[in-house]
mmCIF file of C-alpha atoms in Angstrom:
data_model
loop_
_atom_site.group_PDB
_atom_site.id
_atom_site.type_symbol
_atom_site.label_atom_id
_atom_site.label_comp_id
_atom_site.label_asym_id
_atom_site.label_seq_id
_atom_site.Cartn_x
_atom_site.Cartn_y
_atom_site.Cartn_z
ATOM 1 C CA THR A 1 71.938 24.791 -6.319
ATOM 2 C CA LEU A 2 68.877 26.501 -4.910
ATOM 3 C CA PRO A 3 66.968 26.528 -8.227
ATOM 4 C CA GLY A 4 67.696 22.835 -8.619
ATOM 5 C CA PHE A 5 66.319 22.038 -5.167
ATOM 6 C CA ALA A 6 63.286 24.184 -5.953
ATOM 7 C CA ILE A 7 62.620 22.237 -9.139
ATOM 8 C CA HIS A 8 62.948 18.896 -7.341
ATOM 9 C CA PHE A 9 60.649 20.127 -4.602
ATOM 10 C CA LEU A 10 58.165 21.244 -7.251
ATOM 11 C CA TYR A 11 58.234 17.771 -8.805
ATOM 12 C CA LEU A 12 57.450 16.182 -5.443
ATOM 13 C CA LEU A 13 54.715 18.740 -4.753
ATOM 14 C CA ILE A 14 53.052 18.013 -8.106
ATOM 15 C CA LEU A 15 53.093 14.284 -7.375
ATOM 16 C CA TRP A 16 51.810 14.796 -3.838
ATOM 17 C CA ALA A 17 48.950 16.995 -5.089
ATOM 18 C CA ALA A 18 47.970 14.380 -7.680
ATOM 19 C CA LEU A 19 47.780 11.485 -5.200
ATOM 20 C CA PRO A 20 44.256 12.100 -3.797
ATOM 21 C CA GLN A 21 42.646 12.446 -7.235
ATOM 22 C CA ALA A 22 44.658 10.262 -9.597
ATOM 23 C CA SER A 23 44.184 6.542 -10.026
ATOM 24 C CA ALA A 24 47.053 4.141 -9.317
ATOM 25 C CA ARG A 25 47.907 3.962 -13.029
ATOM 26 C CA GLN A 26 47.832 7.749 -13.369
ATOM 27 C CA THR A 27 50.029 8.139 -10.295
ATOM 28 C CA PHE A 28 52.705 5.853 -11.736
ATOM 29 C CA GLY A 29 52.436 7.666 -15.080
ATOM 30 C CA ILE A 30 53.068 11.027 -13.407
ATOM 31 C CA ALA A 31 55.973 9.527 -11.457
ATOM 32 C CA ALA A 32 57.498 8.127 -14.653
ATOM 33 C CA ALA A 33 57.184 11.497 -16.404
ATOM 34 C CA ILE A 34 58.773 13.362 -13.496
ATOM 35 C CA SER A 35 61.533 10.752 -13.313
ATOM 36 C CA ALA A 36 62.257 11.223 -17.011
ATOM 37 C CA LEU A 37 62.529 15.009 -16.517
ATOM 38 C CA THR A 38 64.788 14.504 -13.513
ATOM 39 C CA VAL A 39 67.139 12.216 -15.442
ATOM 40 C CA ALA A 40 67.088 14.543 -18.457
ATOM 41 C CA GLY A 41 68.030 17.437 -16.204
ATOM 42 C CA LEU A 42 71.027 15.491 -14.996
ATOM 43 C CA PHE A 43 72.510 15.255 -18.490
ATOM 44 C CA LEU A 44 71.842 18.953 -19.105
ATOM 45 C CA SER A 45 73.715 19.979 -15.977
ATOM 46 C CA PRO A 46 77.236 21.488 -16.223
ATOM 47 C CA GLU A 47 80.056 18.967 -15.914
ATOM 48 C CA ASP A 48 81.261 20.387 -12.616
ATOM 49 C CA GLU A 49 77.801 19.833 -11.080
ATOM 50 C CA LEU A 50 77.382 16.296 -12.410
ATOM 51 C CA ARG A 51 78.476 14.500 -9.240
ATOM 52 C CA SER A 52 76.403 16.594 -6.844
ATOM 53 C CA GLY A 53 73.505 16.586 -9.301
ATOM 54 C CA LEU A 54 73.595 12.805 -9.489
ATOM 55 C CA ALA A 55 73.247 12.481 -5.727
ATOM 56 C CA ASN A 56 70.433 15.027 -5.565
ATOM 57 C CA ARG A 57 68.540 13.475 -8.427
ATOM 58 C CA THR A 58 68.985 10.001 -6.968
ATOM 59 C CA ILE A 59 67.397 11.189 -3.748
ATOM 60 C CA THR A 60 64.645 12.896 -5.750
ATOM 61 C CA LEU A 61 63.942 9.722 -7.740
ATOM 62 C CA LEU A 62 63.769 7.645 -4.574
ATOM 63 C CA ALA A 63 61.379 10.157 -3.049
ATOM 64 C CA ILE A 64 59.266 10.231 -6.224
ATOM 65 C CA TRP A 65 58.876 6.492 -6.415
ATOM 66 C CA PHE A 66 58.309 6.159 -2.694
ATOM 67 C CA LEU A 67 55.471 8.661 -3.009
ATOM 68 C CA ALA A 68 54.189 6.907 -6.112
ATOM 69 C CA TYR A 69 54.176 3.515 -4.411
ATOM 70 C CA SER A 70 52.630 4.907 -1.214
ATOM 71 C CA GLY A 71 50.109 6.911 -3.218
ATOM 72 C CA GLY A 72 49.172 3.889 -5.325
ATOM 73 C CA ALA A 73 48.667 1.766 -2.233
ATOM 74 C CA TYR A 74 46.672 4.559 -0.596
ATOM 75 C CA ARG A 75 44.521 4.950 -3.689
ATOM 76 C CA LYS A 76 43.826 1.233 -3.860
ATOM 77 C CA ALA A 77 42.824 1.253 -0.202
ATOM 78 C CA VAL A 78 40.532 4.259 -0.750
ATOM 79 C CA ASP A 79 38.944 2.673 -3.827
ATOM 80 C CA ALA A 80 38.394 -0.582 -1.937
ATOM 81 C CA LEU A 81 36.860 1.332 0.966
ATOM 82 C CA ARG A 82 34.530 3.258 -1.348
ATOM 83 C CA GLU A 83 33.501 0.079 -3.126
ATOM 84 C CA ARG A 84 32.830 -1.534 0.226
ATOM 85 C CA GLU A 85 30.789 1.504 1.223
ATOM 86 C CA ARG A 86 28.744 1.283 -1.998
ATOM 87 C CA GLU A 87 28.113 -2.416 -1.421
ATOM 88 C CA LEU A 88 27.065 -1.815 2.176
ATOM 89 C CA THR A 89 24.786 1.062 1.164
ATOM 90 C CA ASP A 90 23.182 -1.081 -1.531
ATOM 91 C CA PHE A 91 22.759 -3.945 0.956
ATOM 92 C CA ILE A 92 21.058 -1.699 3.525
ATOM 93 C CA GLU A 93 18.843 0.094 1.005
ATOM 94 C CA ASN A 94 17.621 -3.193 -0.492
ATOM 95 C CA ALA A 95 17.508 -5.288 2.669
ATOM 96 C CA PRO A 96 14.404 -7.508 2.953
ATOM 97 C CA VAL A 97 13.273 -5.528 6.026
ATOM 98 C CA GLY A 98 12.529 -1.852 6.486
ATOM 99 C CA ILE A 99 15.157 0.077 8.449
ATOM 100 C CA HIS A 100 14.884 3.575 9.863
ATOM 101 C CA TRP A 101 16.553 5.799 12.421
ATOM 102 C CA ILE A 102 14.489 7.895 14.803
ATOM 103 C CA ALA A 103 15.426 10.569 17.316
ATOM 104 C CA GLN A 104 14.446 10.287 20.951
ATOM 105 C CA ASP A 105 11.296 12.358 20.320
ATOM 106 C CA GLY A 106 10.193 10.003 17.512
ATOM 107 C CA THR A 107 11.300 12.095 14.519
ATOM 108 C CA ILE A 108 12.349 9.924 11.581
ATOM 109 C CA LEU A 109 15.944 10.794 10.653
ATOM 110 C CA TRP A 110 16.579 8.277 7.870
ATOM 111 C CA ALA A 111 14.888 5.300 6.216
ATOM 112 C CA ASN A 112 16.008 2.744 3.657
ATOM 113 C CA GLN A 113 14.242 2.196 0.351
ATOM 114 C CA GLN A 114 12.515 -0.984 1.550
ATOM 115 C CA GLU A 115 10.792 0.946 4.335
ATOM 116 C CA LEU A 116 9.637 3.620 1.899
ATOM 117 C CA ASP A 117 8.338 1.019 -0.561
ATOM 118 C CA MET A 118 6.570 -0.853 2.230
ATOM 119 C CA LEU A 119 4.472 2.204 3.105
ATOM 120 C CA GLY A 120 4.338 3.811 -0.346
ATOM 121 C CA TYR A 121 5.977 7.132 0.563
ATOM 122 C CA ASP A 122 8.677 9.172 -1.129
ATOM 123 C CA ARG A 123 11.718 10.008 0.952
ATOM 124 C CA GLU A 124 10.689 13.668 1.276
ATOM 125 C CA GLU A 125 7.220 12.646 2.515
ATOM 126 C CA TYR A 126 8.575 10.318 5.196
ATOM 127 C CA ILE A 127 11.813 11.751 6.601
ATOM 128 C CA GLY A 128 11.335 14.423 9.242
ATOM 129 C CA ARG A 129 7.877 13.322 10.388
ATOM 130 C CA ASN A 130 7.077 11.683 13.692
ATOM 131 C CA VAL A 131 6.909 7.902 13.491
ATOM 132 C CA ALA A 132 3.680 7.885 15.526
ATOM 133 C CA GLU A 133 1.877 9.498 12.564
ATOM 134 C CA PHE A 134 2.175 6.227 10.635
ATOM 135 C CA HIS A 135 0.928 3.956 13.437
ATOM 136 C CA VAL A 136 -2.719 2.936 13.475
ATOM 137 C CA ASP A 137 -2.609 2.315 17.233
ATOM 138 C CA ARG A 138 -1.322 5.431 19.004
ATOM 139 C CA LYS A 139 -0.710 3.590 22.276
ATOM 140 C CA THR A 140 1.486 1.036 20.497
ATOM 141 C CA ALA A 141 3.615 3.831 19.036
ATOM 142 C CA GLU A 142 3.935 5.566 22.405
ATOM 143 C CA ASP A 143 4.928 2.293 24.078
ATOM 144 C CA LEU A 144 7.611 1.602 21.453
ATOM 145 C CA LEU A 145 9.077 5.093 21.855
ATOM 146 C CA ARG A 146 9.000 4.851 25.649
ATOM 147 C CA ARG A 147 10.869 1.547 25.619
ATOM 148 C CA LEU A 148 13.723 3.015 23.552
ATOM 149 C CA GLY A 149 14.949 4.791 26.674
ATOM 150 C CA THR A 150 14.904 1.632 28.797
ATOM 151 C CA THR A 151 16.606 -1.748 28.842
ATOM 152 C CA ARG A 152 13.387 -3.347 27.499
ATOM 153 C CA LEU A 153 14.052 -2.575 23.864
ATOM 154 C CA PRO A 154 11.327 -3.629 21.400
ATOM 155 C CA GLN A 155 11.922 -7.067 19.893
ATOM 156 C CA ASN A 156 9.420 -8.457 17.371
ATOM 157 C CA CYS A 157 6.640 -6.233 18.686
ATOM 158 C CA ALA A 158 3.457 -6.448 16.622
ATOM 159 C CA ALA A 159 2.197 -3.167 15.196
ATOM 160 C CA ARG A 160 -0.063 -1.871 12.444
ATOM 161 C CA LEU A 161 1.123 0.864 10.096
ATOM 162 C CA ARG A 162 -0.933 2.967 7.719
ATOM 163 C CA HIS A 163 0.064 2.756 4.047
ATOM 164 C CA LYS A 164 -0.121 5.898 1.947
ATOM 165 C CA ASP A 165 -3.143 4.457 0.110
ATOM 166 C CA GLY A 166 -4.940 3.945 3.433
ATOM 167 C CA SER A 167 -4.478 0.174 3.710
ATOM 168 C CA LEU A 168 -3.097 -1.499 6.836
ATOM 169 C CA GLN A 169 0.335 -3.079 7.035
ATOM 170 C CA HIS A 170 0.934 -5.645 9.768
ATOM 171 C CA VAL A 171 4.565 -5.507 10.921
ATOM 172 C CA LEU A 172 6.981 -6.707 13.577
ATOM 173 C CA VAL A 173 9.239 -3.986 15.017
ATOM 174 C CA SER A 174 12.635 -4.538 16.632
ATOM 175 C CA SER A 175 14.967 -1.750 17.783
ATOM 176 C CA ASN A 176 18.331 -1.009 19.315
ATOM 177 C CA VAL A 177 19.979 2.268 20.309
ATOM 178 C CA HIS A 178 23.077 3.958 18.931
ATOM 179 C CA GLN A 179 24.896 5.749 21.738
ATOM 180 C CA LYS A 180 28.058 7.855 21.916
ATOM 181 C CA ASP A 181 29.800 8.470 25.212
ATOM 182 C CA GLY A 182 26.683 7.210 26.952
ATOM 183 C CA HIS A 183 24.385 9.670 25.193
ATOM 184 C CA PHE A 184 21.416 8.706 23.014
ATOM 185 C CA ILE A 185 22.155 9.497 19.349
ATOM 186 C CA HIS A 186 19.331 7.687 17.565
ATOM 187 C CA SER A 187 17.530 4.372 17.562
ATOM 188 C CA ARG A 188 17.826 1.823 14.762
ATOM 189 C CA CYS A 189 14.477 0.227 14.027
ATOM 190 C CA PHE A 190 13.897 -2.848 11.873
ATOM 191 C CA THR A 191 10.408 -3.338 10.430
ATOM 192 C CA GLN A 192 9.387 -6.738 9.075
ATOM 193 C CA ASP A 193 6.276 -6.769 6.891
ATOM 194 C CA ILE A 194 4.039 -9.715 7.847
ATOM 195 C CA THR A 195 0.879 -8.487 6.103
ATOM 196 C CA ASP A 196 0.693 -11.445 3.705
ATOM 197 C CA ARG A 197 1.301 -13.871 6.561
ATOM 198 C CA MET A 198 -1.459 -12.295 8.661
ATOM 199 C CA ARG A 199 -3.893 -12.344 5.746
ATOM 200 C CA ALA A 200 -3.120 -16.011 5.148
ATOM 201 C CA GLU A 201 -3.647 -16.749 8.854
ATOM 202 C CA PHE A 202 -6.945 -14.826 8.873
ATOM 203 C CA ALA A 203 -8.143 -16.677 5.766
ATOM 204 C CA LYS A 204 -7.126 -20.017 7.288
ATOM 205 C CA ARG A 205 -8.912 -19.180 10.529
ATOM 206 C CA GLU A 206 -12.070 -18.226 8.634
ATOM 207 C CA ARG A 207 -11.965 -21.473 6.648
ATOM 208 C CA GLU A 208 -11.551 -23.471 9.853
ATOM 209 C CA GLN A 209 -14.430 -21.630 11.518
ATOM 210 C CA LEU A 210 -16.647 -22.142 8.453
ATOM 211 C CA ALA A 211 -15.758 -25.829 8.317
ATOM 212 C CA ALA A 212 -16.537 -26.205 12.035
ATOM 213 C CA ALA A 213 -19.866 -24.408 11.580
ATOM 214 C CA ASN A 214 -20.772 -26.656 8.637
ATOM 215 C CA ALA A 215 -19.838 -29.716 10.665
ATOM 216 C CA ARG A 216 -22.086 -28.585 13.542
ATOM 217 C CA LEU A 217 -24.873 -27.862 11.065
ATOM 218 C CA ARG A 218 -24.602 -31.330 9.498
ATOM 219 C CA GLU A 219 -24.562 -32.887 12.945
ATOM 220 C CA SER A 220 -27.699 -30.953 13.963
ATOM 221 C CA GLU A 221 -29.400 -31.914 10.702
ATOM 222 C CA ALA A 222 -28.532 -35.568 11.262
ATOM 223 C CA ARG A 223 -29.935 -35.441 14.794
ATOM 224 C CA LEU A 224 -33.109 -33.763 13.585
ATOM 225 C CA ASN A 225 -33.593 -36.385 10.869
ATOM 226 C CA PHE A 226 -33.019 -39.117 13.426
ATOM 227 C CA SER A 227 -35.607 -37.579 15.741
ATOM 228 C CA LEU A 228 -38.119 -37.259 12.923
ATOM 229 C CA ARG A 229 -37.625 -40.873 11.851
ATOM 230 C CA THR A 230 -37.885 -42.353 15.297
ATOM 231 C CA SER A 231 -40.929 -40.251 16.211
ATOM 232 C CA ARG A 232 -42.586 -40.968 12.854
ATOM 233 C CA THR A 233 -42.999 -37.228 12.323
ATOM 234 C CA GLY A 234 -42.931 -35.809 8.845
ATOM 235 C CA GLY A 235 -41.504 -32.425 8.073
ATOM 236 C CA TRP A 236 -42.223 -30.041 5.243
ATOM 237 C CA ASP A 237 -41.892 -26.389 4.227
ATOM 238 C CA LEU A 238 -43.452 -24.367 1.450
ATOM 239 C CA ASP A 239 -41.628 -21.932 -0.814
ATOM 240 C CA LEU A 240 -44.042 -19.019 -1.111
ATOM 241 C CA VAL A 241 -42.328 -17.760 -4.265
ATOM 242 C CA ASP A 242 -42.663 -20.797 -6.535
ATOM 243 C CA HIS A 243 -45.100 -22.721 -4.265
ATOM 244 C CA THR A 244 -42.739 -25.700 -4.105
ATOM 245 C CA ALA A 245 -43.156 -27.992 -1.113
ATOM 246 C CA HIS A 246 -40.065 -29.575 0.400
ATOM 247 C CA ARG A 247 -40.767 -32.683 2.489
ATOM 248 C CA THR A 248 -39.019 -35.415 4.347
ATOM 249 C CA LEU A 249 -39.442 -39.062 3.342
ATOM 250 C CA GLU A 250 -41.449 -39.736 6.498
ATOM 251 C CA HIS A 251 -43.945 -37.062 5.435
ATOM 252 C CA ASP A 252 -44.739 -38.826 2.184
ATOM 253 C CA ARG A 253 -44.877 -42.204 3.915
ATOM 254 C CA ILE A 254 -47.535 -40.898 6.276
ATOM 255 C CA PHE A 255 -49.629 -40.232 3.181
ATOM 256 C CA GLY A 256 -49.026 -43.765 1.941
ATOM 257 C CA TYR A 257 -46.159 -43.249 -0.481
ATOM 258 C CA ALA A 258 -43.105 -45.518 -0.265
ATOM 259 C CA SER A 259 -40.713 -42.882 -1.597
ATOM 260 C CA LEU A 260 -40.589 -39.133 -2.089
ATOM 261 C CA LEU A 261 -42.837 -37.946 -4.888
ATOM 262 C CA PRO A 262 -41.268 -35.690 -7.537
ATOM 263 C CA GLN A 263 -43.605 -32.911 -6.458
ATOM 264 C CA TRP A 264 -46.345 -32.246 -3.911
ATOM 265 C CA THR A 265 -49.494 -30.286 -4.570
ATOM 266 C CA TYR A 266 -52.145 -28.763 -2.430
ATOM 267 C CA GLU A 267 -54.674 -31.219 -3.833
ATOM 268 C CA GLN A 268 -52.513 -34.154 -2.740
ATOM 269 C CA PHE A 269 -52.293 -32.712 0.740
ATOM 270 C CA LEU A 270 -56.093 -32.547 0.922
#
């Protein structure tokens, strides 16, 4: 009968409406409840409608469980996709390199948390500004932006960025371009912080330069001492603060002493 078809259609509509929101377990629970109502309705039907009602309810049950199975599979797929999306978002946000998108004019469209932490900015302070504002060297920023529209995309280009506290961050910048139908959508830039590495290299270079300077100084001192010994020339200098005289061994020998005296006075010099 028409009311019977309407009720069966209503059952299917309820199940269909529940599919996008309900979990797989909830979907099968709803299907079981509707199936129980469908079977109960069969036994409450008049005897003359039993045969036709059995066929209709069989079709309804098949439809219900087909929807339940399809809905459960769909829900599992959606849940897996959302979990995958959460994992990917977490991976990108906490990647060991800074990542940001910029428009063709240099406006920052998005940045991951690592990029924000690297420069010390909140998301609201960083997104929407021009990337050149954070570069110490304006020409470097302009060159990076210019190359985004060419085939010479930046790869491990050295740059210096300004931290929010004013300190310098040494970085390597690499980029590629996201296009759609041949049109520029945005660039994807990857920023590797090498500040600690650069500081270590600078410190190492300074130590090497200091060691080389000390070596040259010792060599010069050795040559001077050699010259003084071979020319039998004594050397001395006087500290005008504490009146201490510093002499070479040859100086004291000239005055007849075999070794350096503990101290040297003006009277001894005379």
